[in-house]
Amino acid sequence: MNFKTIITTIAVLGTGITLAACQMDAYQAPNPNGSELWSGYKTATAETRAMQDDDFANPGMPMVDSAAALYNKKDGEANMSCADCHGAVDDPKGGSKGLPMKGVSARYPVYDADTKKPINVELRINKCRTKYQKAKEYKYESDAMLGMTGLIALQSRGIPMMSTADNPSDELNAAWKAGEAFYYERRGQLNMSCKHCHEDHQGELIRAEVLSQGQSNGFPTYRLKWSKLGSLHRRFRGCNGNIRAEPYGYGSDEYLNLETYLAWRGRGLPMEGPSVRK
Amino acid sequence: MANKPRVKLPKSAKAGEIVQIKTLASHDMETGNRKDKKGNKIPRLILNKFSCSFKGEELFGATMHPSVSANPYIAFSITAKESGTYDFTWTDDNGEVTKVSQDMSVS
């Protein structure tokens, strides 16, 4: 064995040790979701699942149908419709400008260079409305907004959620960190954080309800309790109210950060929106 | 109704074939038992009648009461006999009628 071979052997061994160390690191820091990634679909009753599986029976769909008409309707001072830029909603090429709706919901929230903050689908729709259509914004929880987000979510059915916001070089990293802090921060009179239900006791009963993993892949979701579609921020507000904390506003920075963080936690889960839940 | 009801029936069928029809209306179905924030009763406003008819003859009908949940989904079967337009109507407590028509060809 000459000197060169020894060096190579050491180098190879070294790489092996580093690899092993990496694997150990990965083992020591398990996925915050636990061993399995799952959405509320898993614990829904057979009847609720059947409603979601059949797009016709899905009671959120009439609102989506109305939004499909709005999508093609010319609006605002610019007299433009969504279809003028994006093409037909299910066009994989996204019209002449190449802006398809497919995969949008799976990718969002993204970084908005104008506000230097995350932007979600709802705010993006309003940005399009004011900037390009020169029309009035939709109210956050209005039927038109819920239908439109539902219509866009429908184009991403089955596409896995994606996020690289944990990467320090990602533009969303600051928001991701703030979202993570929010997730683990105790709040409200019950002094609970998101983690206490959705990480520590996921899949267990809280009275008669099964605690979910708190994933965002099914939104907007038709909740039978709400008897209409509802946004993710409405769900956040409900959760915050339940632990007797003061809810933040629709589209607030706190909730945008949390939405960014949840997209990362749920990365890999296929999109289900508009889903049906109890 | 703000949103148009959805109706699903086959585009074509054989004569004598039993076909399934699905309908989904979008409605709050306000029961009349709830109160608003000031404690006043919210008046009842539900869809109280559904009907499927062909050339003026009722094939299937339903009377609904306040315990029917919001956005009523009604599915039923009929025997296909003739080609033509099938009319579906929903009537609410104010007498407002929402009508949807769809064609089915029977061979």
Short mmCIF file of C-alpha atoms in Angstrom, two decimals:
data_model
loop_
_atom_site.label_atom_id
_atom_site.label_comp_id
_atom_site.label_asym_id
_atom_site.label_seq_id
_atom_site.Cartn_x
_atom_site.Cartn_y
_atom_site.Cartn_z
CA MET A 1 0.00 0.00 0.00
CA ASN A 2 1.56 3.24 -1.10
CA PHE A 3 1.04 6.63 0.47
CA LYS A 4 -1.62 7.73 -2.06
CA THR A 5 -3.85 4.71 -1.39
CA ILE A 6 -3.69 5.34 2.35
CA ILE A 7 -4.81 8.93 1.85
CA THR A 8 -7.70 7.76 -0.38
CA THR A 9 -8.70 5.12 2.16
CA ILE A 10 -8.77 7.69 4.94
CA ALA A 11 -10.76 10.03 2.77
CA VAL A 12 -13.30 7.30 1.93
CA LEU A 13 -13.55 6.30 5.58
CA GLY A 14 -13.96 9.94 6.50
CA THR A 15 -16.83 10.35 4.07
CA GLY A 16 -18.42 7.23 5.49
CA ILE A 17 -18.21 8.58 9.02
CA THR A 18 -19.65 11.94 7.96
CA LEU A 19 -22.51 10.17 6.20
CA ALA A 20 -23.22 8.06 9.26
CA ALA A 21 -23.17 11.16 11.41
CA CYS A 22 -25.63 12.84 9.06
CA GLN A 23 -27.95 9.87 9.30
CA MET A 24 -27.72 9.98 13.09
CA ASP A 25 -28.56 13.69 13.01
CA ALA A 26 -31.59 12.95 10.90
CA TYR A 27 -32.62 10.28 13.37
CA GLN A 28 -32.25 12.57 16.34
CA ALA A 29 -34.40 15.28 14.84
CA PRO A 30 -37.59 13.48 13.82
CA ASN A 31 -40.23 15.01 11.64
CA PRO A 32 -42.28 17.37 13.84
CA ASN A 33 -45.39 15.65 12.53
CA GLY A 34 -44.41 12.28 14.01
CA SER A 35 -43.89 9.09 12.06
CA GLU A 36 -46.70 9.60 9.56
CA LEU A 37 -48.06 12.54 7.59
CA TRP A 38 -51.85 12.54 7.46
CA SER A 39 -54.74 14.89 6.79
CA GLY A 40 -58.17 15.04 8.42
CA TYR A 41 -59.46 12.80 5.64
CA LYS A 42 -57.98 9.83 7.52
CA THR A 43 -60.15 10.29 10.59
CA ALA A 44 -63.28 11.55 8.81
CA THR A 45 -66.35 9.32 8.84
CA ALA A 46 -67.14 7.21 5.78
CA GLU A 47 -70.08 9.51 4.93
CA THR A 48 -67.93 12.64 5.02
CA ARG A 49 -65.27 10.97 2.90
CA ALA A 50 -67.88 9.91 0.36
CA MET A 51 -68.98 13.55 0.07
CA GLN A 52 -65.41 14.63 -0.63
CA ASP A 53 -64.69 11.78 -3.04
CA ASP A 54 -67.65 12.60 -5.27
CA ASP A 55 -67.14 16.09 -6.67
CA PHE A 56 -70.81 16.28 -7.44
CA ALA A 57 -71.93 15.61 -3.89
CA ASN A 58 -69.30 17.95 -2.45
CA PRO A 59 -71.46 20.78 -1.08
CA GLY A 60 -68.66 23.31 -1.52
CA MET A 61 -68.80 22.89 -5.27
CA PRO A 62 -71.78 25.17 -6.14
CA MET A 63 -69.69 28.06 -4.82
CA VAL A 64 -66.78 26.89 -6.97
CA ASP A 65 -69.12 26.75 -9.99
CA SER A 66 -70.10 30.38 -9.40
CA ALA A 67 -66.43 31.31 -9.16
CA ALA A 68 -65.75 29.58 -12.47
CA ALA A 69 -68.20 32.02 -14.05
CA LEU A 70 -66.46 34.94 -12.28
CA TYR A 71 -63.10 33.69 -13.55
CA ASN A 72 -64.22 34.22 -17.16
CA LYS A 73 -66.11 37.45 -16.49
CA LYS A 74 -64.48 40.73 -17.48
CA ASP A 75 -64.27 43.03 -14.49
CA GLY A 76 -62.82 46.32 -13.30
CA GLU A 77 -61.70 49.44 -15.12
CA ALA A 78 -59.21 47.40 -17.15
CA ASN A 79 -62.12 45.24 -18.33
CA MET A 80 -60.09 42.06 -17.96
CA SER A 81 -61.00 38.60 -16.77
CA CYS A 82 -58.72 36.12 -15.01
CA ALA A 83 -58.81 34.05 -18.20
CA ASP A 84 -57.30 36.93 -20.23
CA CYS A 85 -53.95 36.36 -18.52
CA HIS A 86 -54.15 32.80 -17.25
CA GLY A 87 -56.12 31.08 -20.00
CA ALA A 88 -58.80 28.55 -19.13
CA VAL A 89 -58.59 27.60 -15.48
CA ASP A 90 -57.69 23.98 -16.25
CA ASP A 91 -55.27 24.87 -19.09
CA PRO A 92 -51.92 23.30 -18.10
CA LYS A 93 -50.09 25.84 -20.29
CA GLY A 94 -51.82 28.78 -18.62
CA GLY A 95 -52.84 30.71 -21.71
CA SER A 96 -50.59 32.83 -23.92
CA LYS A 97 -48.65 34.26 -20.97
CA GLY A 98 -47.87 30.85 -19.50
CA LEU A 99 -49.42 31.41 -16.07
CA PRO A 100 -51.21 28.15 -15.30
CA MET A 101 -53.40 27.69 -12.22
CA LYS A 102 -52.25 24.11 -11.86
CA GLY A 103 -50.06 23.64 -8.80
CA VAL A 104 -50.57 27.19 -7.52
CA SER A 105 -52.24 26.17 -4.26
CA ALA A 106 -49.59 23.53 -3.62
CA ARG A 107 -46.83 26.11 -4.02
CA TYR A 108 -48.34 28.98 -2.06
CA PRO A 109 -47.73 30.94 0.15
CA VAL A 110 -44.81 32.51 -1.73
CA TYR A 111 -42.66 35.57 -1.13
CA ASP A 112 -44.07 38.90 -2.25
CA ALA A 113 -41.26 41.28 -3.17
CA ASP A 114 -43.56 44.32 -2.95
CA THR A 115 -44.56 43.85 0.67
CA LYS A 116 -41.49 41.75 1.64
CA LYS A 117 -43.91 39.32 3.28
CA PRO A 118 -45.47 35.96 2.40
CA ILE A 119 -48.52 36.18 0.16
CA ASN A 120 -51.21 33.52 0.07
CA VAL A 121 -53.70 32.69 -2.65
CA GLU A 122 -56.41 34.95 -1.21
CA LEU A 123 -54.17 38.02 -1.07
CA ARG A 124 -52.72 37.16 -4.46
CA ILE A 125 -56.22 37.15 -5.99
CA ASN A 126 -56.83 40.59 -4.51
CA LYS A 127 -53.46 41.81 -5.75
CA CYS A 128 -54.41 40.69 -9.28
CA ARG A 129 -57.77 42.42 -8.91
CA THR A 130 -56.35 45.77 -7.85
CA LYS A 131 -53.17 45.75 -9.91
CA TYR A 132 -54.32 44.31 -13.23
CA GLN A 133 -58.11 44.29 -13.32
CA LYS A 134 -58.29 47.61 -11.42
CA ALA A 135 -61.34 46.23 -9.68
CA LYS A 136 -62.51 46.20 -6.08
CA GLU A 137 -60.90 43.66 -3.77
CA TYR A 138 -62.94 40.68 -2.67
CA LYS A 139 -63.63 40.57 1.05
CA TYR A 140 -61.47 37.88 2.63
CA GLU A 141 -64.24 35.50 3.70
CA SER A 142 -66.76 36.40 0.99
CA ASP A 143 -68.44 33.80 -1.21
CA ALA A 144 -66.58 35.07 -4.29
CA MET A 145 -63.19 34.77 -2.57
CA LEU A 146 -63.92 31.32 -1.12
CA GLY A 147 -65.21 30.06 -4.44
CA MET A 148 -62.19 31.44 -6.29
CA THR A 149 -59.67 29.91 -3.87
CA GLY A 150 -61.65 26.66 -4.11
CA LEU A 151 -61.51 26.79 -7.90
CA ILE A 152 -57.74 27.34 -7.81
CA ALA A 153 -57.21 24.64 -5.16
CA LEU A 154 -59.17 22.23 -7.37
CA GLN A 155 -56.51 22.62 -10.08
CA SER A 156 -53.88 21.33 -7.63
CA ARG A 157 -55.74 18.21 -6.52
CA GLY A 158 -53.30 15.41 -5.74
CA ILE A 159 -50.20 17.56 -6.21
CA PRO A 160 -47.96 17.35 -3.12
CA MET A 161 -47.57 20.50 -1.06
CA MET A 162 -44.13 21.94 -1.44
CA SER A 163 -42.04 24.29 0.66
CA THR A 164 -38.35 24.94 1.16
CA ALA A 165 -38.92 27.75 3.64
CA ASP A 166 -36.75 26.05 6.29
CA ASN A 167 -33.71 26.70 4.10
CA PRO A 168 -31.87 29.81 5.44
CA SER A 169 -31.34 31.02 1.87
CA ASP A 170 -35.08 30.90 1.13
CA GLU A 171 -36.78 34.29 0.98
CA LEU A 172 -39.56 32.98 3.20
CA ASN A 173 -37.17 31.83 5.91
CA ALA A 174 -37.85 34.79 8.23
CA ALA A 175 -41.60 34.21 7.97
CA TRP A 176 -41.07 30.49 8.47
CA LYS A 177 -39.13 31.14 11.67
CA ALA A 178 -41.82 33.51 12.94
CA GLY A 179 -44.45 30.92 12.06
CA GLU A 180 -42.57 28.23 13.94
CA ALA A 181 -42.30 30.48 16.98
CA PHE A 182 -46.06 31.13 16.76
CA TYR A 183 -46.73 27.39 16.55
CA TYR A 184 -44.83 26.61 19.74
CA GLU A 185 -45.85 29.72 21.68
CA ARG A 186 -48.40 29.35 24.46
CA ARG A 187 -51.35 31.71 24.21
CA GLY A 188 -54.84 32.40 25.50
CA GLN A 189 -56.46 31.77 28.89
CA LEU A 190 -55.92 28.04 28.43
CA ASN A 191 -52.23 28.77 27.87
CA MET A 192 -51.86 26.30 25.04
CA SER A 193 -49.83 26.30 21.84
CA CYS A 194 -50.67 24.63 18.52
CA LYS A 195 -48.18 21.92 19.43
CA HIS A 196 -50.07 20.75 22.50
CA CYS A 197 -52.97 19.46 20.43
CA HIS A 198 -51.64 18.89 16.95
CA GLU A 199 -48.21 17.47 17.76
CA ASP A 200 -48.46 15.87 21.20
CA HIS A 201 -52.00 14.52 20.99
CA GLN A 202 -52.71 14.17 17.27
CA GLY A 203 -55.12 11.35 16.49
CA GLU A 204 -56.37 11.27 20.09
CA LEU A 205 -59.79 12.28 21.30
CA ILE A 206 -60.60 15.72 22.69
CA ARG A 207 -64.04 14.95 24.10
CA ALA A 208 -65.81 13.45 21.07
CA GLU A 209 -63.55 14.96 18.40
CA VAL A 210 -60.39 13.47 16.95
CA LEU A 211 -57.49 15.90 17.04
CA SER A 212 -56.02 16.37 13.59
CA GLN A 213 -52.41 16.88 12.68
CA GLY A 214 -53.33 20.45 11.80
CA GLN A 215 -52.44 20.22 8.14
CA SER A 216 -53.47 22.88 5.65
CA ASN A 217 -53.69 20.78 2.47
CA GLY A 218 -57.51 20.60 2.34
CA PHE A 219 -58.31 24.32 2.42
CA PRO A 220 -60.61 25.95 1.55
CA THR A 221 -62.64 23.28 3.25
CA TYR A 222 -66.38 22.73 3.45
CA ARG A 223 -67.11 22.22 7.12
CA LEU A 224 -70.51 20.75 7.86
CA LYS A 225 -70.56 22.92 11.00
CA TRP A 226 -70.04 26.08 8.95
CA SER A 227 -72.29 24.73 6.16
CA LYS A 228 -70.11 26.59 3.64
CA LEU A 229 -66.54 26.74 2.46
CA GLY A 230 -64.12 28.35 4.89
CA SER A 231 -60.58 29.63 4.62
CA LEU A 232 -57.52 28.49 6.54
CA HIS A 233 -57.49 31.77 8.44
CA ARG A 234 -61.05 31.17 9.59
CA ARG A 235 -59.86 27.84 10.99
CA PHE A 236 -56.94 29.59 12.72
CA ARG A 237 -59.37 32.07 14.26
CA GLY A 238 -61.58 29.22 15.44
CA CYS A 239 -58.62 27.43 17.01
CA ASN A 240 -57.40 30.60 18.72
CA GLY A 241 -60.90 31.29 20.03
CA ASN A 242 -61.18 27.76 21.41
CA ILE A 243 -58.12 28.21 23.57
CA ARG A 244 -59.55 31.59 24.61
CA ALA A 245 -56.98 33.69 22.86
CA GLU A 246 -57.77 36.84 20.91
CA PRO A 247 -57.86 35.76 17.25
CA TYR A 248 -55.83 37.74 14.73
CA GLY A 249 -57.39 39.25 11.62
CA TYR A 250 -57.95 37.60 8.26
CA GLY A 251 -54.78 37.92 6.21
CA SER A 252 -52.80 39.21 9.20
CA ASP A 253 -49.01 38.87 9.30
CA GLU A 254 -49.20 36.37 12.19
CA TYR A 255 -51.47 34.04 10.25
CA LEU A 256 -49.48 34.44 7.01
CA ASN A 257 -46.35 33.37 8.88
CA LEU A 258 -48.20 30.42 10.39
CA GLU A 259 -49.56 29.47 6.97
CA THR A 260 -45.99 29.52 5.62
CA TYR A 261 -44.85 27.28 8.46
CA LEU A 262 -47.77 24.85 8.03
CA ALA A 263 -47.06 24.54 4.30
CA TRP A 264 -43.58 23.35 5.30
CA ARG A 265 -44.91 20.93 7.92
CA GLY A 266 -47.31 19.47 5.39
CA ARG A 267 -44.83 19.25 2.48
CA GLY A 268 -45.44 16.03 0.59
CA LEU A 269 -49.14 15.77 1.48
CA PRO A 270 -51.32 15.72 -1.64
CA MET A 271 -53.69 18.68 -2.01
CA GLU A 272 -57.34 17.87 -1.32
CA GLY A 273 -59.09 21.21 -1.65
CA PRO A 274 -61.93 21.88 -1.56
CA SER A 275 -62.24 19.13 1.03
CA VAL A 276 -65.18 18.18 3.26
CA ARG A 277 -64.83 17.94 7.01
CA LYS A 278 -67.06 17.62 10.03
CA MET B 1 -80.45 31.18 -4.85
CA ALA B 2 -77.04 32.82 -5.17
CA ASN B 3 -75.35 29.79 -6.66
CA LYS B 4 -76.96 27.78 -9.42
CA PRO B 5 -78.03 24.29 -8.28
CA ARG B 6 -76.12 21.37 -9.73
CA VAL B 7 -77.93 18.62 -11.60
CA LYS B 8 -76.39 15.47 -12.96
CA LEU B 9 -78.29 13.19 -15.26
CA PRO B 10 -76.93 10.99 -18.06
CA LYS B 11 -76.78 12.60 -21.51
CA SER B 12 -78.24 9.48 -23.08
CA ALA B 13 -79.96 6.30 -21.92
CA LYS B 14 -81.69 3.26 -23.36
CA ALA B 15 -85.48 3.07 -23.22
CA GLY B 16 -86.60 1.32 -20.05
CA GLU B 17 -83.24 1.82 -18.38
CA ILE B 18 -83.22 2.97 -14.76
CA VAL B 19 -81.06 6.08 -14.47
CA GLN B 20 -79.88 7.88 -11.39
CA ILE B 21 -80.29 11.63 -11.08
CA LYS B 22 -78.34 13.67 -8.55
CA THR B 23 -79.15 17.22 -7.50
CA LEU B 24 -77.40 19.61 -5.15
CA ALA B 25 -78.94 22.94 -4.27
CA SER B 26 -77.06 25.69 -2.51
CA HIS B 27 -79.20 27.13 0.29
CA ASP B 28 -78.83 28.20 3.93
CA MET B 29 -82.04 26.38 5.00
CA GLU B 30 -82.64 28.82 7.86
CA THR B 31 -84.78 26.86 10.33
CA GLY B 32 -86.55 29.77 12.02
CA ASN B 33 -85.38 28.56 15.44
CA ARG B 34 -82.14 30.50 15.57
CA LYS B 35 -81.68 33.94 17.04
CA ASP B 36 -79.40 36.71 15.88
CA LYS B 37 -76.91 38.55 18.12
CA LYS B 38 -79.63 40.90 19.43
CA GLY B 39 -81.87 37.97 20.40
CA ASN B 40 -84.41 38.42 17.61
CA LYS B 41 -85.63 35.31 15.85
CA ILE B 42 -84.26 34.83 12.36
CA PRO B 43 -87.29 34.11 10.19
CA ARG B 44 -87.58 30.70 8.62
CA LEU B 45 -86.38 30.49 5.03
CA ILE B 46 -85.98 27.01 3.64
CA LEU B 47 -86.50 25.28 0.35
CA ASN B 48 -89.76 23.52 1.07
CA LYS B 49 -90.39 21.81 -2.23
CA PHE B 50 -88.38 20.01 -4.86
CA SER B 51 -89.77 18.62 -8.06
CA CYS B 52 -88.49 16.87 -11.15
CA SER B 53 -90.86 16.98 -14.09
CA PHE B 54 -90.96 15.96 -17.71
CA LYS B 55 -93.33 17.71 -20.15
CA GLY B 56 -95.31 19.10 -17.24
CA GLU B 57 -95.76 15.73 -15.54
CA GLU B 58 -94.11 15.33 -12.14
CA LEU B 59 -91.79 12.31 -12.01
CA PHE B 60 -90.39 12.84 -8.55
CA GLY B 61 -91.20 15.31 -5.81
CA ALA B 62 -90.15 16.03 -2.26
CA THR B 63 -91.50 18.20 0.53
CA MET B 64 -88.80 19.45 2.85
CA HIS B 65 -89.06 20.57 6.45
CA PRO B 66 -86.80 22.62 8.74
CA SER B 67 -84.66 19.68 9.85
CA VAL B 68 -83.21 19.22 6.37
CA SER B 69 -79.62 20.42 6.48
CA ALA B 70 -78.16 23.28 4.47
CA ASN B 71 -77.38 22.67 0.79
CA PRO B 72 -79.81 19.75 0.34
CA TYR B 73 -78.55 16.90 -1.81
CA ILE B 74 -81.29 14.80 -3.40
CA ALA B 75 -80.58 11.71 -5.47
CA PHE B 76 -83.25 9.48 -6.99
CA SER B 77 -83.85 7.08 -9.86
CA ILE B 78 -86.28 7.24 -12.75
CA THR B 79 -87.07 4.99 -15.67
CA ALA B 80 -85.98 6.55 -18.95
CA LYS B 81 -88.85 6.56 -21.45
CA GLU B 82 -88.63 9.51 -23.84
CA SER B 83 -86.03 11.96 -25.08
CA GLY B 84 -86.54 15.53 -24.00
CA THR B 85 -85.96 18.20 -21.41
CA TYR B 86 -86.18 17.40 -17.75
CA ASP B 87 -87.08 20.30 -15.47
CA PHE B 88 -85.96 20.58 -11.86
CA THR B 89 -87.48 23.18 -9.57
CA TRP B 90 -86.84 24.26 -6.00
CA THR B 91 -89.35 26.46 -4.20
CA ASP B 92 -88.46 28.44 -1.08
CA ASP B 93 -90.67 29.88 1.67
CA ASN B 94 -90.91 33.25 -0.11
CA GLY B 95 -92.29 31.49 -3.16
CA GLU B 96 -89.10 32.05 -5.15
CA VAL B 97 -88.66 29.28 -7.71
CA THR B 98 -85.28 28.23 -9.05
CA LYS B 99 -85.42 26.19 -12.20
CA VAL B 100 -82.78 24.13 -13.97
CA SER B 101 -83.43 22.21 -17.18
CA GLN B 102 -81.35 19.49 -18.76
CA ASP B 103 -81.75 17.29 -21.80
CA MET B 104 -81.51 13.51 -21.96
CA SER B 105 -81.81 11.51 -25.16
CA VAL B 106 -83.44 8.11 -24.90
CA SER B 107 -82.93 5.54 -27.63
#
